[in-house]
């Protein structure tokens, strides 16, 4: 029964089955494309809603405060405008949170609106699983797409102590300090230093100067520059290369480059901390040239004790003063967003250096006490222990219709500092003690009596205070701006050295006939001790202005307070994460 009639029937049946399969596959292809198109439509809606909500209701958008309802309204308006039929607020589709980069990947974590730097929008829809084959397949398909947009408000700032101006006496200390740190002889004028302190360069210009078209130490992007390591000399070369042709500070930088020896390498990312999600957004951050020079010189000497000779005209100082400086940790600049991360730590933080320094001064000369010549010979030593101060970017409220100025809050914590008479047992060991200053040899009336004078004074401790500084930035008060938390450095040093002078005690010791011999010239040990205390007081009080003030400012260190300089505020681009 396999005749032509039966064979024709089988062929017809196969043709029908083939046709049905073709129709089914066509239907599936159509439905797949339709579902894919719907998914893309929802993604576009979510993308635009997230970006437009951040732009219109986020940080620095003109609002006076972040509000969940404002985000929801802005996102819904955008979504409806682009064809969305749902209710984002009712669906829980608008969520604030923190966007952070972890292990090279950006992760969104829901967070309270007070800590938020990003917005997540979820657009969703339920559609038939198949329009063509609905009767066969039936059911519906739930589709949703998410987008995360973020809008960083970025700030850049330093912590330390800063010069208002530089005179010729300051330049003596600055030359000695930089010469000691860089390893050569520096001879810049006060005008040259003021030129460095007045000059600024952007992080982007430094990155370009370090790139293939410049010094050739990185790829030329901000990110590659922050990942680079270089010596202090190379970093100074990058700074000189980054300046415009003919800039007044170029000659000063080139002189510093010429005297710099091979020191420890500098990890640029440790000196310049960028916590912005996209490092390239820091390209326009302004940096002060002198601060960069000082920071680089300090970081390249971390863990080293540097001996710095300097000659100054101070009462009873008979020769070259030696400053011993031990840098435990150098300073750090920061540029990034305000607020805390998901772990509760401040995102953008700076610090000053942590250091110990000792000043050894040779003493010698003649005094007249009640008309009797009293000669002294020996040395006086001072020590200073300086813990780092810290600061962090708390909040940035951008200008809006209600407040025609940017309001920036920077939290601060001053470091604990101590200044006293004496010498470190081991300047490299923070746990080591302090010994008395060396005793002075005292001769009365051409050698009639020889005495030994021990010097002591109450050490001055200060700092460890917390608080915050508020900066108002507008056309009348442009950046950079500097403010002080705690006592200004000049006042703090004046108070500390004045207290040392007021508490100075001289203890004399001598032979058994000392009293009798002294009485023959009308003197007593208390009278001599008092005369020495009175003679040494101007030396202690003069140290603050001639030596300690320029030294501390050059190192960016403080005594009981901290200066904050706000250099930059920038609104980052509104962008999608991922």
CSV table of N, CA, C and O in Angstrom, one decimal, residues 286-404:
chain,number,residue,atom,x,y,z
A,286,UNK,N,43.7,72.4,41.5
A,286,UNK,CA,44.9,73.3,41.6
A,286,UNK,C,45.8,72.9,42.8
A,286,UNK,O,45.3,72.6,43.9
A,287,UNK,N,47.1,73.0,42.5
A,287,UNK,CA,48.1,72.6,43.5
A,287,UNK,C,49.1,73.7,43.7
A,287,UNK,O,49.5,74.3,42.7
A,288,UNK,N,49.5,74.0,44.9
A,288,UNK,CA,50.5,75.0,45.2
A,288,UNK,C,51.9,74.5,45.0
A,288,UNK,O,52.3,73.4,45.5
A,289,UNK,N,52.7,75.2,44.2
A,289,UNK,CA,54.1,74.7,43.9
A,289,UNK,C,55.0,74.5,45.1
A,289,UNK,O,55.6,73.5,45.3
A,290,UNK,N,55.0,75.5,46.0
A,290,UNK,CA,55.9,75.4,47.2
A,290,UNK,C,55.4,74.2,48.0
A,290,UNK,O,56.3,73.5,48.5
A,291,UNK,N,54.1,74.0,48.2
A,291,UNK,CA,53.7,72.9,49.0
A,291,UNK,C,54.1,71.6,48.4
A,291,UNK,O,54.5,70.6,49.1
A,292,UNK,N,54.1,71.5,47.0
A,292,UNK,CA,54.5,70.3,46.4
A,292,UNK,C,56.0,70.1,46.6
A,292,UNK,O,56.5,68.9,46.8
A,293,UNK,N,56.8,71.1,46.5
A,293,UNK,CA,58.3,71.0,46.7
A,293,UNK,C,58.5,70.5,48.1
A,293,UNK,O,59.3,69.6,48.3
A,294,UNK,N,57.9,71.1,49.1
A,294,UNK,CA,58.2,70.8,50.5
A,294,UNK,C,57.7,69.3,50.7
A,294,UNK,O,58.4,68.5,51.4
A,295,UNK,N,56.5,69.0,50.3
A,295,UNK,CA,56.0,67.6,50.5
A,295,UNK,C,56.9,66.6,49.9
A,295,UNK,O,57.2,65.5,50.5
A,296,UNK,N,57.3,66.8,48.6
A,296,UNK,CA,58.2,65.8,47.9
A,296,UNK,C,59.5,65.7,48.7
A,296,UNK,O,60.0,64.6,48.9
A,297,UNK,N,60.1,66.8,49.1
A,297,UNK,CA,61.4,66.7,49.9
A,297,UNK,C,61.2,65.9,51.2
A,297,UNK,O,62.1,65.2,51.6
A,298,UNK,N,60.1,66.1,51.9
A,298,UNK,CA,59.8,65.4,53.1
A,298,UNK,C,59.6,63.9,52.9
A,298,UNK,O,60.2,63.1,53.6
A,299,UNK,N,58.7,63.6,51.9
A,299,UNK,CA,58.4,62.2,51.7
A,299,UNK,C,59.6,61.4,51.3
A,299,UNK,O,59.8,60.3,51.6
A,300,UNK,N,60.5,62.1,50.5
A,300,UNK,CA,61.7,61.4,50.0
A,300,UNK,C,62.7,61.2,51.1
A,300,UNK,O,63.7,60.4,50.9
A,301,UNK,N,62.4,61.8,52.3
A,301,UNK,CA,63.3,61.6,53.5
A,301,UNK,C,62.6,60.8,54.6
A,301,UNK,O,63.1,60.8,55.7
A,302,UNK,N,61.5,60.2,54.4
A,302,UNK,CA,60.8,59.5,55.4
A,302,UNK,C,61.7,58.4,56.0
A,302,UNK,O,62.3,57.6,55.2
A,303,UNK,N,61.8,58.4,57.3
A,303,UNK,CA,62.6,57.4,58.0
A,303,UNK,C,64.1,57.8,58.1
A,303,UNK,O,64.9,57.0,58.6
A,304,UNK,N,64.4,59.0,57.6
A,304,UNK,CA,65.8,59.5,57.7
A,304,UNK,C,65.9,60.6,58.7
A,304,UNK,O,64.9,61.3,58.9
A,305,UNK,N,67.1,60.8,59.3
A,305,UNK,CA,67.4,61.9,60.1
A,305,UNK,C,68.3,62.9,59.3
A,305,UNK,O,69.3,62.5,58.8
A,306,UNK,N,67.8,64.1,59.1
A,306,UNK,CA,68.5,65.0,58.2
A,306,UNK,C,69.1,66.1,59.1
A,306,UNK,O,68.4,66.6,60.0
A,307,UNK,N,70.4,66.4,58.9
A,307,UNK,CA,71.1,67.4,59.7
A,307,UNK,C,71.1,68.7,58.8
A,307,UNK,O,71.6,68.7,57.7
A,308,UNK,N,70.6,69.8,59.4
A,308,UNK,CA,70.5,71.0,58.7
A,308,UNK,C,71.2,72.1,59.4
A,308,UNK,O,70.8,72.6,60.5
A,309,UNK,N,72.3,72.6,58.9
A,309,UNK,CA,73.1,73.7,59.5
A,309,UNK,C,72.5,75.0,59.1
A,309,UNK,O,72.1,75.2,57.9
A,310,UNK,N,72.4,76.0,60.0
A,310,UNK,CA,71.9,77.3,59.6
A,310,UNK,C,72.6,78.3,60.6
A,310,UNK,O,72.8,78.1,61.7
A,311,UNK,N,72.9,79.5,60.0
A,311,UNK,CA,73.5,80.6,60.8
A,311,UNK,C,72.5,81.7,60.9
A,311,UNK,O,72.0,82.3,59.9
A,312,UNK,N,72.2,82.1,62.2
A,312,UNK,CA,71.3,83.1,62.5
A,312,UNK,C,71.8,84.0,63.6
A,312,UNK,O,72.6,83.6,64.4
A,313,UNK,N,71.4,85.3,63.5
A,313,UNK,CA,71.9,86.3,64.6
A,313,UNK,C,70.9,86.2,65.7
A,313,UNK,O,69.9,86.9,65.7
A,314,UNK,N,71.3,85.4,66.7
A,314,UNK,CA,70.5,85.3,68.0
A,314,UNK,C,71.3,85.6,69.2
A,314,UNK,O,72.5,85.3,69.2
A,315,UNK,N,70.8,86.1,70.2
A,315,UNK,CA,71.5,86.5,71.4
A,315,UNK,C,72.3,85.3,72.0
A,315,UNK,O,71.7,84.2,72.2
A,316,UNK,N,73.6,85.5,72.2
A,316,UNK,CA,74.5,84.5,72.9
A,316,UNK,C,74.8,83.3,72.0
A,316,UNK,O,75.6,82.5,72.4
A,317,UNK,N,74.2,83.2,70.8
A,317,UNK,CA,74.6,82.1,69.9
A,317,UNK,C,75.9,82.4,69.3
A,317,UNK,O,76.1,83.4,68.6
A,318,UNK,N,76.9,81.5,69.5
A,318,UNK,CA,78.2,81.8,69.1
A,318,UNK,C,78.7,81.1,67.8
A,318,UNK,O,79.9,81.2,67.4
A,319,UNK,N,77.8,80.3,67.1
A,319,UNK,CA,78.2,79.6,65.9
A,319,UNK,C,77.0,79.1,65.2
A,319,UNK,O,75.9,79.6,65.3
A,320,UNK,N,77.3,78.1,64.4
A,320,UNK,CA,76.3,77.5,63.5
A,320,UNK,C,75.3,76.7,64.3
A,320,UNK,O,75.7,75.8,65.1
A,321,UNK,N,74.1,76.9,64.1
A,321,UNK,CA,73.0,76.1,64.7
A,321,UNK,C,72.8,74.8,63.9
A,321,UNK,O,72.8,74.9,62.6
A,322,UNK,N,72.5,73.7,64.5
A,322,UNK,CA,72.3,72.5,63.8
A,322,UNK,C,70.8,72.0,64.2
A,322,UNK,O,70.5,71.9,65.3
A,323,UNK,N,70.1,71.8,63.1
A,323,UNK,CA,68.7,71.3,63.3
A,323,UNK,C,68.7,69.8,62.8
A,323,UNK,O,69.2,69.5,61.7
A,324,UNK,N,68.3,69.0,63.7
A,324,UNK,CA,68.2,67.5,63.4
A,324,UNK,C,66.7,67.3,63.1
A,324,UNK,O,65.9,67.5,64.0
A,325,UNK,N,66.3,66.8,62.0
A,325,UNK,CA,64.9,66.6,61.6
A,325,UNK,C,64.7,65.1,61.2
A,325,UNK,O,65.4,64.6,60.3
A,326,UNK,N,63.8,64.5,61.9
A,326,UNK,CA,63.4,63.1,61.6
A,326,UNK,C,61.9,63.1,61.1
A,326,UNK,O,61.0,63.5,61.8
A,327,UNK,N,61.7,62.8,59.8
A,327,UNK,CA,60.4,62.7,59.2
A,327,UNK,C,59.9,61.3,59.3
A,327,UNK,O,60.4,60.4,58.7
A,328,UNK,N,58.9,61.1,60.2
A,328,UNK,CA,58.3,59.8,60.3
A,328,UNK,C,57.3,59.5,59.1
A,328,UNK,O,57.3,58.4,58.5
A,329,UNK,N,56.5,60.5,58.8
A,329,UNK,CA,55.6,60.4,57.7
A,329,UNK,C,55.3,61.8,57.1
A,329,UNK,O,55.1,62.7,57.8
A,330,UNK,N,55.4,61.8,55.8
A,330,UNK,CA,55.2,63.1,55.1
A,330,UNK,C,53.7,63.5,55.0
A,330,UNK,O,52.8,62.8,55.3
A,331,UNK,N,53.5,64.7,54.4
A,331,UNK,CA,52.1,65.2,54.3
A,331,UNK,C,51.4,64.6,53.1
A,331,UNK,O,52.0,64.0,52.3
A,332,UNK,N,50.1,64.9,53.1
A,332,UNK,CA,49.3,64.4,52.0
A,332,UNK,C,48.2,65.4,51.6
A,332,UNK,O,47.5,65.9,52.5
A,333,UNK,N,48.0,65.6,50.3
A,333,UNK,CA,47.0,66.4,49.8
A,333,UNK,C,45.8,65.5,49.3
A,333,UNK,O,46.1,64.3,49.0
A,334,UNK,N,44.6,66.0,49.3
A,334,UNK,CA,43.5,65.2,48.9
A,334,UNK,C,42.5,65.9,48.0
A,334,UNK,O,42.3,67.1,48.2
A,335,UNK,N,41.9,65.2,47.1
A,335,UNK,CA,40.9,65.7,46.2
A,335,UNK,C,39.9,64.7,46.0
A,335,UNK,O,40.2,63.5,45.6
A,336,UNK,N,38.6,65.0,46.3
A,336,UNK,CA,37.6,64.0,46.2
A,336,UNK,C,36.2,64.5,46.7
A,336,UNK,O,36.1,65.7,47.1
A,337,UNK,N,35.3,63.6,46.9
A,337,UNK,CA,34.0,64.0,47.3
A,337,UNK,C,33.9,64.1,48.9
A,337,UNK,O,34.7,63.5,49.6
A,338,UNK,N,32.9,64.8,49.4
A,338,UNK,CA,32.7,64.9,50.8
A,338,UNK,C,32.0,63.7,51.3
A,338,UNK,O,31.5,62.8,50.6
A,339,UNK,N,31.9,63.6,52.7
A,339,UNK,CA,31.1,62.6,53.3
A,339,UNK,C,31.9,61.3,53.7
A,339,UNK,O,33.1,61.3,53.6
A,340,UNK,N,31.2,60.3,54.1
A,340,UNK,CA,31.8,59.1,54.6
A,340,UNK,C,31.4,58.0,53.6
A,340,UNK,O,30.4,58.0,52.8
A,341,UNK,N,32.2,56.9,53.6
A,341,UNK,CA,31.9,55.7,52.8
A,341,UNK,C,31.0,54.8,53.6
A,341,UNK,O,30.5,55.1,54.7
A,342,UNK,N,30.7,53.6,53.0
A,342,UNK,CA,29.8,52.7,53.6
A,342,UNK,C,30.3,52.2,54.9
A,342,UNK,O,29.6,51.7,55.7
A,343,UNK,N,31.6,52.2,55.1
A,343,UNK,CA,32.2,51.8,56.4
A,343,UNK,C,32.2,52.9,57.5
A,343,UNK,O,32.7,52.6,58.6
A,344,UNK,N,31.8,54.1,57.1
A,344,UNK,CA,31.7,55.2,58.1
A,344,UNK,C,33.0,56.0,58.1
A,344,UNK,O,33.2,56.9,59.0
A,345,UNK,N,34.0,55.7,57.2
A,345,UNK,CA,35.2,56.5,57.2
A,345,UNK,C,35.1,57.7,56.3
A,345,UNK,O,34.4,57.6,55.2
A,346,UNK,N,35.8,58.8,56.6
A,346,UNK,CA,35.7,59.9,55.7
A,346,UNK,C,36.4,59.6,54.4
A,346,UNK,O,37.5,59.0,54.4
A,347,UNK,N,35.8,60.0,53.3
A,347,UNK,CA,36.3,59.6,52.0
A,347,UNK,C,37.5,60.4,51.6
A,347,UNK,O,38.5,59.8,51.1
A,348,UNK,N,37.5,61.7,51.9
A,348,UNK,CA,38.6,62.6,51.4
A,348,UNK,C,39.3,63.2,52.6
A,348,UNK,O,38.7,64.1,53.3
A,349,UNK,N,40.5,62.7,52.9
A,349,UNK,CA,41.2,63.2,54.1
A,349,UNK,C,42.6,63.6,53.7
A,349,UNK,O,43.3,63.1,52.8
A,350,UNK,N,43.1,64.6,54.5
A,350,UNK,CA,44.5,65.0,54.4
A,350,UNK,C,45.2,64.9,55.7
A,350,UNK,O,44.5,64.7,56.8
A,351,UNK,N,46.5,65.0,55.7
A,351,UNK,CA,47.3,65.0,57.0
A,351,UNK,C,48.5,65.9,56.9
A,351,UNK,O,49.0,66.1,55.7
A,352,UNK,N,49.0,66.3,58.0
A,352,UNK,CA,50.3,67.0,58.0
A,352,UNK,C,51.4,66.0,58.3
A,352,UNK,O,51.1,64.8,58.6
A,353,UNK,N,52.6,66.4,58.3
A,353,UNK,CA,53.7,65.5,58.6
A,353,UNK,C,53.8,65.1,60.1
A,353,UNK,O,53.3,65.8,60.9
A,354,UNK,N,54.3,63.9,60.3
A,354,UNK,CA,54.6,63.5,61.7
A,354,UNK,C,56.2,63.5,61.8
A,354,UNK,O,56.9,62.9,61.0
A,355,UNK,N,56.7,64.3,62.7
A,355,UNK,CA,58.1,64.6,62.8
A,355,UNK,C,58.6,64.8,64.2
A,355,UNK,O,57.8,65.2,65.1
A,356,UNK,N,59.9,64.7,64.3
A,356,UNK,CA,60.6,65.1,65.5
A,356,UNK,C,61.8,66.0,65.1
A,356,UNK,O,62.5,65.7,64.1
A,357,UNK,N,62.0,67.1,65.8
A,357,UNK,CA,63.1,67.9,65.5
A,357,UNK,C,63.8,68.4,66.7
A,357,UNK,O,63.2,68.5,67.8
A,358,UNK,N,65.1,68.6,66.6
A,358,UNK,CA,66.0,69.1,67.7
A,358,UNK,C,66.8,70.2,67.2
A,358,UNK,O,67.4,70.1,66.1
A,359,UNK,N,66.9,71.2,68.0
A,359,UNK,CA,67.8,72.4,67.6
A,359,UNK,C,68.9,72.5,68.6
A,359,UNK,O,68.7,72.7,69.9
A,360,UNK,N,70.1,72.4,68.2
A,360,UNK,CA,71.3,72.5,69.0
A,360,UNK,C,72.0,73.8,68.7
A,360,UNK,O,72.5,74.0,67.6
A,361,UNK,N,72.1,74.7,69.7
A,361,UNK,CA,72.7,76.0,69.5
A,361,UNK,C,74.0,76.2,70.4
A,361,UNK,O,73.9,76.0,71.6
A,362,UNK,N,75.1,76.4,69.8
A,362,UNK,CA,76.3,76.7,70.6
A,362,UNK,C,76.2,78.1,71.2
A,362,UNK,O,75.8,79.1,70.6
A,363,UNK,N,76.5,78.2,72.5
A,363,UNK,CA,76.4,79.4,73.3
A,363,UNK,C,77.8,79.9,73.7
A,363,UNK,O,78.6,79.1,74.1
A,364,UNK,N,78.0,81.2,73.8
A,364,UNK,CA,79.2,81.7,74.3
A,364,UNK,C,79.1,83.2,74.3
A,364,UNK,O,78.4,83.9,73.6
A,365,UNK,N,79.8,83.8,75.3
A,365,UNK,CA,79.8,85.3,75.4
A,365,UNK,C,80.0,85.8,76.8
A,365,UNK,O,80.0,85.0,77.8
A,366,UNK,N,80.1,87.1,77.0
A,366,UNK,CA,80.3,87.7,78.3
A,366,UNK,C,79.0,88.4,78.7
A,366,UNK,O,78.4,89.1,77.9
A,367,UNK,N,78.7,88.3,80.0
A,367,UNK,CA,77.6,89.0,80.6
A,367,UNK,C,78.1,89.9,81.7
A,367,UNK,O,79.2,89.6,82.3
A,368,UNK,N,77.4,91.0,82.0
A,368,UNK,CA,77.8,91.8,83.1
A,368,UNK,C,76.7,91.7,84.1
A,368,UNK,O,75.5,92.1,83.9
A,369,UNK,N,77.1,91.1,85.3
A,369,UNK,CA,76.1,91.0,86.4
A,369,UNK,C,76.6,91.8,87.5
A,369,UNK,O,77.7,91.5,88.1
A,370,UNK,N,75.9,92.9,87.8
A,370,UNK,CA,76.3,93.8,88.9
A,370,UNK,C,77.8,94.3,88.7
A,370,UNK,O,78.6,94.5,89.6
A,371,UNK,N,78.1,94.5,87.4
A,371,UNK,CA,79.4,95.1,87.0
A,371,UNK,C,80.5,94.0,86.9
A,371,UNK,O,81.6,94.3,86.6
A,372,UNK,N,80.2,92.8,87.2
A,372,UNK,CA,81.2,91.7,87.2
A,372,UNK,C,81.0,90.9,85.9
A,372,UNK,O,79.9,90.6,85.5
A,373,UNK,N,82.1,90.6,85.2
A,373,UNK,CA,82.0,89.9,83.9
A,373,UNK,C,81.8,88.4,84.2
A,373,UNK,O,82.6,87.8,85.0
A,374,UNK,N,80.8,87.8,83.6
A,374,UNK,CA,80.5,86.4,83.7
A,374,UNK,C,80.4,85.8,82.3
A,374,UNK,O,79.7,86.3,81.5
A,375,UNK,N,81.3,84.9,82.1
A,375,UNK,CA,81.5,84.3,80.7
A,375,UNK,C,80.8,82.9,80.7
A,375,UNK,O,80.9,82.1,81.7
A,376,UNK,N,80.1,82.6,79.6
A,376,UNK,CA,79.5,81.3,79.4
A,376,UNK,C,80.0,80.6,78.2
A,376,UNK,O,80.4,81.3,77.2
A,377,UNK,N,80.0,79.3,78.2
A,377,UNK,CA,80.4,78.5,77.1
A,377,UNK,C,79.7,77.2,77.2
A,377,UNK,O,79.6,76.6,78.2
A,378,UNK,N,79.1,76.7,76.0
A,378,UNK,CA,78.4,75.5,76.0
A,378,UNK,C,77.4,75.4,74.9
A,378,UNK,O,77.6,76.0,73.8
A,379,UNK,N,76.3,74.8,75.2
A,379,UNK,CA,75.2,74.7,74.2
A,379,UNK,C,73.9,74.6,74.8
A,379,UNK,O,73.7,74.3,76.0
A,380,UNK,N,72.9,75.0,74.1
A,380,UNK,CA,71.5,74.9,74.5
A,380,UNK,C,70.7,74.1,73.4
A,380,UNK,O,70.8,74.4,72.2
A,381,UNK,N,69.9,73.1,73.9
A,381,UNK,CA,69.2,72.3,73.0
A,381,UNK,C,67.7,72.4,73.2
A,381,UNK,O,67.3,72.4,74.4
A,382,UNK,N,66.9,72.5,72.2
A,382,UNK,CA,65.5,72.4,72.2
A,382,UNK,C,65.0,71.2,71.4
A,382,UNK,O,65.6,70.8,70.4
A,383,UNK,N,63.8,70.7,71.8
A,383,UNK,CA,63.3,69.6,71.1
A,383,UNK,C,61.8,69.9,70.8
A,383,UNK,O,61.1,70.7,71.5
A,384,UNK,N,61.3,69.3,69.7
A,384,UNK,CA,59.9,69.5,69.4
A,384,UNK,C,59.4,68.1,68.8
A,384,UNK,O,60.0,67.5,68.0
A,385,UNK,N,58.3,67.7,69.4
A,385,UNK,CA,57.6,66.4,68.9
A,385,UNK,C,56.3,66.8,68.3
A,385,UNK,O,55.4,67.4,69.0
A,386,UNK,N,56.1,66.5,67.0
A,386,UNK,CA,54.9,67.0,66.3
A,386,UNK,C,54.1,65.8,65.7
A,386,UNK,O,54.6,65.2,64.7
A,387,UNK,N,53.0,65.5,66.3
A,387,UNK,CA,52.1,64.5,65.7
A,387,UNK,C,51.3,65.1,64.6
A,387,UNK,O,51.1,66.3,64.5
A,388,UNK,N,50.9,64.3,63.6
A,388,UNK,CA,50.2,64.8,62.5
A,388,UNK,C,48.8,65.3,62.8
A,388,UNK,O,48.1,64.8,63.6
A,389,UNK,N,48.4,66.5,62.2
A,389,UNK,CA,47.1,66.9,62.2
A,389,UNK,C,46.3,66.3,61.0
A,389,UNK,O,46.9,65.9,60.0
A,390,UNK,N,45.0,66.1,61.2
A,390,UNK,CA,44.2,65.5,60.1
A,390,UNK,C,43.0,66.4,59.8
A,390,UNK,O,42.6,67.2,60.6
A,391,UNK,N,42.5,66.3,58.6
A,391,UNK,CA,41.4,67.1,58.2
A,391,UNK,C,40.6,66.3,57.1
A,391,UNK,O,41.2,65.5,56.4
A,392,UNK,N,39.3,66.5,57.0
A,392,UNK,CA,38.5,65.7,56.1
A,392,UNK,C,37.4,66.6,55.5
A,392,UNK,O,36.9,67.6,56.2
A,393,UNK,N,37.0,66.3,54.3
A,393,UNK,CA,35.9,67.1,53.7
A,393,UNK,C,34.6,66.5,54.1
A,393,UNK,O,34.2,65.4,53.8
A,394,UNK,N,33.9,67.3,55.0
A,394,UNK,CA,32.6,66.9,55.6
A,394,UNK,C,31.4,67.1,54.6
A,394,UNK,O,30.7,66.1,54.3
A,395,UNK,N,31.2,68.3,54.2
A,395,UNK,CA,30.0,68.6,53.4
A,395,UNK,C,30.4,69.7,52.4
A,395,UNK,O,31.2,70.5,52.7
A,396,UNK,N,29.7,69.7,51.3
A,396,UNK,CA,29.7,70.8,50.3
A,396,UNK,C,28.3,71.1,49.9
A,396,UNK,O,27.6,70.3,49.4
A,397,UNK,N,27.9,72.3,50.3
A,397,UNK,CA,26.5,72.8,49.9
A,397,UNK,C,26.7,73.8,48.8
A,397,UNK,O,27.3,74.9,49.0
A,398,UNK,N,26.3,73.5,47.6
A,398,UNK,CA,26.6,74.4,46.5
A,398,UNK,C,25.7,75.6,46.5
A,398,UNK,O,24.6,75.6,47.1
A,399,UNK,N,26.1,76.6,45.7
A,399,UNK,CA,25.3,77.8,45.6
A,399,UNK,C,23.9,77.5,45.0
A,399,UNK,O,23.8,76.6,44.1
A,400,UNK,N,22.9,78.2,45.5
A,400,UNK,CA,21.6,78.0,44.9
A,400,UNK,C,20.8,79.3,45.1
A,400,UNK,O,21.4,80.4,45.5
A,401,UNK,N,19.6,79.3,44.7
A,401,UNK,CA,18.8,80.5,44.8
A,401,UNK,C,18.7,81.1,46.2
A,401,UNK,O,18.6,82.3,46.4
A,402,UNK,N,18.7,80.2,47.2
A,402,UNK,CA,18.6,80.7,48.6
A,402,UNK,C,19.9,81.2,49.1
A,402,UNK,O,20.0,82.0,50.0
A,403,UNK,N,21.0,80.6,48.7
A,403,UNK,CA,22.4,80.9,49.2
A,403,UNK,C,23.3,81.1,48.0
A,403,UNK,O,23.7,80.1,47.3
A,404,UNK,N,23.7,82.3,47.7
A,404,UNK,CA,24.5,82.6,46.5
A,404,UNK,C,26.0,82.4,46.8
A,404,UNK,O,26.8,83.3,46.5
